[in-house]
PDB file of C-alpha atoms in Angstrom:
ATOM      1  CA  UNK A   1       4.585   1.211 -18.540  1.00  0.00           C
ATOM      2  CA  UNK A   2       4.993   2.867 -15.291  1.00  0.00           C
ATOM      3  CA  UNK A   3       7.449   1.504 -13.008  1.00  0.00           C
ATOM      4  CA  UNK A   4       7.059   0.964  -8.844  1.00  0.00           C
ATOM      5  CA  UNK A   5       9.192  -0.560  -6.299  1.00  0.00           C
ATOM      6  CA  UNK A   6       8.042  -4.012  -5.386  1.00  0.00           C
ATOM      7  CA  UNK A   7       9.776  -6.176  -2.813  1.00  0.00           C
ATOM      8  CA  UNK A   8      12.979  -4.095  -3.157  1.00  0.00           C
ATOM      9  CA  UNK A   9      13.101  -4.202  -6.852  1.00  0.00           C
ATOM     10  CA  UNK A  10      12.098  -1.746  -9.590  1.00  0.00           C
ATOM     11  CA  UNK A  11       9.688  -3.354 -11.831  1.00  0.00           C
ATOM     12  CA  UNK A  12       6.713  -2.432 -14.343  1.00  0.00           C
ATOM     13  CA  UNK A  13       3.451  -1.753 -12.814  1.00  0.00           C
ATOM     14  CA  UNK A  14       0.407  -3.405 -14.340  1.00  0.00           C
ATOM     15  CA  UNK A  15      -2.085  -1.872 -12.243  1.00  0.00           C
ATOM     16  CA  UNK A  16      -4.465   1.094 -13.236  1.00  0.00           C
ATOM     17  CA  UNK A  17      -5.427   3.564 -10.558  1.00  0.00           C
ATOM     18  CA  UNK A  18      -8.908   4.565 -10.929  1.00  0.00           C
ATOM     19  CA  UNK A  19      -9.985   8.034  -9.724  1.00  0.00           C
ATOM     20  CA  UNK A  20     -12.605   8.933  -7.139  1.00  0.00           C
ATOM     21  CA  UNK A  21     -14.714  10.668  -9.629  1.00  0.00           C
ATOM     22  CA  UNK A  22     -14.583   7.896 -12.197  1.00  0.00           C
ATOM     23  CA  UNK A  23     -17.689   6.891 -13.913  1.00  0.00           C
ATOM     24  CA  UNK A  24     -18.357   4.576 -17.168  1.00  0.00           C
ATOM     25  CA  UNK A  25     -17.065   1.170 -17.892  1.00  0.00           C
ATOM     26  CA  UNK A  26     -14.032  -0.027 -15.929  1.00  0.00           C
ATOM     27  CA  UNK A  27     -10.945  -0.749 -18.202  1.00  0.00           C
ATOM     28  CA  UNK A  28      -9.992  -4.458 -19.405  1.00  0.00           C
ATOM     29  CA  UNK A  29      -7.047  -4.322 -16.873  1.00  0.00           C
ATOM     30  CA  UNK A  30      -5.964  -4.910 -13.344  1.00  0.00           C
ATOM     31  CA  UNK A  31      -7.705  -1.761 -11.445  1.00  0.00           C
ATOM     32  CA  UNK A  32      -7.213  -0.094  -8.365  1.00  0.00           C
ATOM     33  CA  UNK A  33     -10.592   1.058  -7.336  1.00  0.00           C
ATOM     34  CA  UNK A  34     -11.356   3.788  -4.519  1.00  0.00           C
ATOM     35  CA  UNK A  35     -12.697   2.130  -1.650  1.00  0.00           C
ATOM     36  CA  UNK A  36     -16.037   3.772  -1.890  1.00  0.00           C
ATOM     37  CA  UNK A  37     -16.525   2.731  -5.371  1.00  0.00           C
ATOM     38  CA  UNK A  38     -15.784  -0.881  -4.431  1.00  0.00           C
ATOM     39  CA  UNK A  39     -18.415  -0.770  -1.540  1.00  0.00           C
ATOM     40  CA  UNK A  40     -20.896   0.701  -3.804  1.00  0.00           C
ATOM     41  CA  UNK A  41     -20.400  -1.990  -6.553  1.00  0.00           C
ATOM     42  CA  UNK A  42     -18.738  -4.892  -4.714  1.00  0.00           C
ATOM     43  CA  UNK A  43     -21.467  -7.413  -5.768  1.00  0.00           C
ATOM     44  CA  UNK A  44     -20.751  -6.889  -9.504  1.00  0.00           C
ATOM     45  CA  UNK A  45     -16.927  -6.784  -9.410  1.00  0.00           C
ATOM     46  CA  UNK A  46     -14.462  -9.441 -10.327  1.00  0.00           C
ATOM     47  CA  UNK A  47     -11.849  -9.289  -7.398  1.00  0.00           C
ATOM     48  CA  UNK A  48      -9.249 -11.311  -9.158  1.00  0.00           C
ATOM     49  CA  UNK A  49      -8.577  -8.295 -11.293  1.00  0.00           C
ATOM     50  CA  UNK A  50      -9.377  -5.534  -8.730  1.00  0.00           C
ATOM     51  CA  UNK A  51      -7.533  -4.043  -5.669  1.00  0.00           C
ATOM     52  CA  UNK A  52      -8.739  -1.099  -3.883  1.00  0.00           C
ATOM     53  CA  UNK A  53      -7.036   2.193  -2.650  1.00  0.00           C
ATOM     54  CA  UNK A  54      -7.917   3.758   0.614  1.00  0.00           C
ATOM     55  CA  UNK A  55      -7.290   7.470   1.478  1.00  0.00           C
ATOM     56  CA  UNK A  56      -5.793   8.305   4.617  1.00  0.00           C
ATOM     57  CA  UNK A  57      -9.119   9.868   5.958  1.00  0.00           C
ATOM     58  CA  UNK A  58     -10.960   6.876   5.402  1.00  0.00           C
ATOM     59  CA  UNK A  59     -11.761   4.187   7.817  1.00  0.00           C
ATOM     60  CA  UNK A  60     -10.036   0.827   7.070  1.00  0.00           C
ATOM     61  CA  UNK A  61     -12.451  -0.902   9.653  1.00  0.00           C
ATOM     62  CA  UNK A  62     -15.048  -0.376   6.800  1.00  0.00           C
ATOM     63  CA  UNK A  63     -13.516  -3.215   4.859  1.00  0.00           C
ATOM     64  CA  UNK A  64     -12.022  -4.946   7.899  1.00  0.00           C
ATOM     65  CA  UNK A  65     -12.037  -8.927   7.411  1.00  0.00           C
ATOM     66  CA  UNK A  66     -12.925  -8.448   3.782  1.00  0.00           C
ATOM     67  CA  UNK A  67      -9.440  -7.167   3.121  1.00  0.00           C
ATOM     68  CA  UNK A  68      -8.016 -10.448   2.209  1.00  0.00           C
ATOM     69  CA  UNK A  69     -10.231 -10.933  -0.907  1.00  0.00           C
ATOM     70  CA  UNK A  70      -8.002  -8.311  -2.445  1.00  0.00           C
ATOM     71  CA  UNK A  71      -4.614  -9.118  -4.283  1.00  0.00           C
ATOM     72  CA  UNK A  72      -3.643  -5.505  -3.676  1.00  0.00           C
ATOM     73  CA  UNK A  73      -4.486  -2.803  -1.268  1.00  0.00           C
ATOM     74  CA  UNK A  74      -2.843   0.757  -1.751  1.00  0.00           C
ATOM     75  CA  UNK A  75      -3.020   3.572   0.768  1.00  0.00           C
ATOM     76  CA  UNK A  76      -2.985   7.021  -0.582  1.00  0.00           C
ATOM     77  CA  UNK A  77      -0.764   9.634   1.261  1.00  0.00           C
ATOM     78  CA  UNK A  78      -2.334  13.096   0.163  1.00  0.00           C
ATOM     79  CA  UNK A  79       0.939  14.916   1.445  1.00  0.00           C
ATOM     80  CA  UNK A  80       4.150  13.276   2.912  1.00  0.00           C
ATOM     81  CA  UNK A  81       3.471  14.870   6.414  1.00  0.00           C
ATOM     82  CA  UNK A  82       0.011  12.871   6.526  1.00  0.00           C
ATOM     83  CA  UNK A  83       1.019   9.858   8.746  1.00  0.00           C
ATOM     84  CA  UNK A  84      -2.324   8.103   9.019  1.00  0.00           C
ATOM     85  CA  UNK A  85      -1.296   5.908   6.265  1.00  0.00           C
ATOM     86  CA  UNK A  86       1.205   4.219   8.336  1.00  0.00           C
ATOM     87  CA  UNK A  87      -1.412   3.345  10.978  1.00  0.00           C
ATOM     88  CA  UNK A  88      -3.861   2.049   8.075  1.00  0.00           C
ATOM     89  CA  UNK A  89      -0.916  -0.532   7.043  1.00  0.00           C
ATOM     90  CA  UNK A  90      -0.538  -1.463  10.729  1.00  0.00           C
ATOM     91  CA  UNK A  91      -4.201  -2.171  11.019  1.00  0.00           C
ATOM     92  CA  UNK A  92      -4.281  -4.039   7.788  1.00  0.00           C
ATOM     93  CA  UNK A  93      -1.500  -6.300   8.823  1.00  0.00           C
ATOM     94  CA  UNK A  94      -2.000  -6.772  12.443  1.00  0.00           C
ATOM     95  CA  UNK A  95      -5.489  -6.624  13.186  1.00  0.00           C
ATOM     96  CA  UNK A  96      -7.068  -7.858   9.858  1.00  0.00           C
ATOM     97  CA  UNK A  97      -4.121 -10.245   8.874  1.00  0.00           C
ATOM     98  CA  UNK A  98      -3.749  -8.872   5.124  1.00  0.00           C
ATOM     99  CA  UNK A  99      -1.583 -10.997   3.298  1.00  0.00           C
ATOM    100  CA  UNK A 100      -1.854  -9.456  -0.301  1.00  0.00           C
ATOM    101  CA  UNK A 101       0.340  -6.896  -1.774  1.00  0.00           C
ATOM    102  CA  UNK A 102       0.330  -3.439   0.255  1.00  0.00           C
ATOM    103  CA  UNK A 103       1.417  -0.437  -1.742  1.00  0.00           C
ATOM    104  CA  UNK A 104       2.043   3.126  -0.753  1.00  0.00           C
ATOM    105  CA  UNK A 105       0.647   5.818  -3.392  1.00  0.00           C
ATOM    106  CA  UNK A 106       0.605   9.525  -3.571  1.00  0.00           C
ATOM    107  CA  UNK A 107       3.222  11.529  -1.856  1.00  0.00           C
ATOM    108  CA  UNK A 108       5.502   9.214   0.063  1.00  0.00           C
ATOM    109  CA  UNK A 109       8.996  10.181  -0.060  1.00  0.00           C
ATOM    110  CA  UNK A 110      12.251   8.430  -0.167  1.00  0.00           C
ATOM    111  CA  UNK A 111      13.024   8.983   3.631  1.00  0.00           C
ATOM    112  CA  UNK A 112       9.890   7.350   4.621  1.00  0.00           C
ATOM    113  CA  UNK A 113      10.294   4.158   2.591  1.00  0.00           C
ATOM    114  CA  UNK A 114      12.304   2.159   5.192  1.00  0.00           C
ATOM    115  CA  UNK A 115       9.389   3.091   7.930  1.00  0.00           C
ATOM    116  CA  UNK A 116       6.703   2.142   5.562  1.00  0.00           C
ATOM    117  CA  UNK A 117       8.187  -1.208   4.956  1.00  0.00           C
ATOM    118  CA  UNK A 118       8.276  -1.653   8.775  1.00  0.00           C
ATOM    119  CA  UNK A 119       4.682  -1.081   8.762  1.00  0.00           C
ATOM    120  CA  UNK A 120       3.903  -3.617   6.066  1.00  0.00           C
ATOM    121  CA  UNK A 121       4.161  -2.000   2.606  1.00  0.00           C
ATOM    122  CA  UNK A 122       6.084  -4.050   0.144  1.00  0.00           C
ATOM    123  CA  UNK A 123       5.427  -1.822  -2.960  1.00  0.00           C
ATOM    124  CA  UNK A 124       5.445   1.720  -3.575  1.00  0.00           C
ATOM    125  CA  UNK A 125       4.192   4.006  -6.362  1.00  0.00           C
ATOM    126  CA  UNK A 126       6.307   7.132  -6.043  1.00  0.00           C
ATOM    127  CA  UNK A 127       5.955  10.594  -7.863  1.00  0.00           C
ATOM    128  CA  UNK A 128       7.524  11.196 -11.047  1.00  0.00           C
ATOM    129  CA  UNK A 129      11.082  12.549 -10.751  1.00  0.00           C
ATOM    130  CA  UNK A 130      12.110  10.543  -7.721  1.00  0.00           C
ATOM    131  CA  UNK A 131      15.021   8.045  -8.620  1.00  0.00           C
ATOM    132  CA  UNK A 132      13.517   4.604  -8.129  1.00  0.00           C
ATOM    133  CA  UNK A 133      16.778   2.858  -7.829  1.00  0.00           C
ATOM    134  CA  UNK A 134      18.017   5.119  -4.977  1.00  0.00           C
ATOM    135  CA  UNK A 135      14.625   4.726  -3.243  1.00  0.00           C
ATOM    136  CA  UNK A 136      14.622   1.009  -3.310  1.00  0.00           C
ATOM    137  CA  UNK A 137      18.163   1.227  -1.982  1.00  0.00           C
ATOM    138  CA  UNK A 138      16.920   3.158   0.987  1.00  0.00           C
ATOM    139  CA  UNK A 139      14.614   0.368   2.215  1.00  0.00           C
ATOM    140  CA  UNK A 140      18.025  -1.031   3.701  1.00  0.00           C
ATOM    141  CA  UNK A 141      19.002   2.295   5.433  1.00  0.00           C
ATOM    142  CA  UNK A 142      19.122   0.693   8.688  1.00  0.00           C
ATOM    143  CA  UNK A 143      20.142  -2.641   9.624  1.00  0.00           C
ATOM    144  CA  UNK A 144      18.983  -3.005  13.297  1.00  0.00           C
ATOM    145  CA  UNK A 145      15.612  -1.828  14.734  1.00  0.00           C
ATOM    146  CA  UNK A 146      14.528  -1.526  18.323  1.00  0.00           C
ATOM    147  CA  UNK A 147      10.792  -1.484  18.272  1.00  0.00           C
ATOM    148  CA  UNK A 148       8.176  -4.015  17.205  1.00  0.00           C
ATOM    149  CA  UNK A 149       6.503  -3.660  13.837  1.00  0.00           C
ATOM    150  CA  UNK A 150       4.568  -5.473  11.247  1.00  0.00           C
ATOM    151  CA  UNK A 151       7.835  -6.882   9.800  1.00  0.00           C
ATOM    152  CA  UNK A 152       9.568  -7.448  13.056  1.00  0.00           C
ATOM    153  CA  UNK A 153       7.198  -8.849  15.972  1.00  0.00           C
ATOM    154  CA  UNK A 154      10.233  -9.080  18.483  1.00  0.00           C
ATOM    155  CA  UNK A 155      11.881  -6.008  20.296  1.00  0.00           C
ATOM    156  CA  UNK A 156      15.629  -5.857  19.945  1.00  0.00           C
ATOM    157  CA  UNK A 157      16.156  -6.970  23.627  1.00  0.00           C
ATOM    158  CA  UNK A 158      14.018 -10.315  23.031  1.00  0.00           C
ATOM    159  CA  UNK A 159      15.857 -11.408  19.891  1.00  0.00           C
ATOM    160  CA  UNK A 160      18.802 -13.823  20.156  1.00  0.00           C
TER     161      UNK A 160
END
């Protein structure tokens, strides 16, 4: 079973990512569906066994307040230099008050994990070859933050 980082721990991943070009019957498993597939088929899907994944070039406002129907939303980072996924996470957490699991998938790298966590991500599906234990440890690379974020709404100067 594939491994991910969830809440700072390396754990088994029980979700299956469905590609954008998928056709046919969905597997009998927890599935992460492309956002467009969900939009096209949402009336016939069991949302308890389905999450969605959003590409960084897709508009999160398309799902908006429906986000909280999902137990899991993943945001795809096609390359590690594409920062739009950070903004998608902040919008999901702050504008739409998403409370489910928020996962980074694709090309996120170890050096970004602390900042991804600050934007609201709590799980990470990293590419093969990345040491997951070391990556999980990087979530605690810094102990003090100055700016506000999804994980700390108060700036440093206002904290006791």
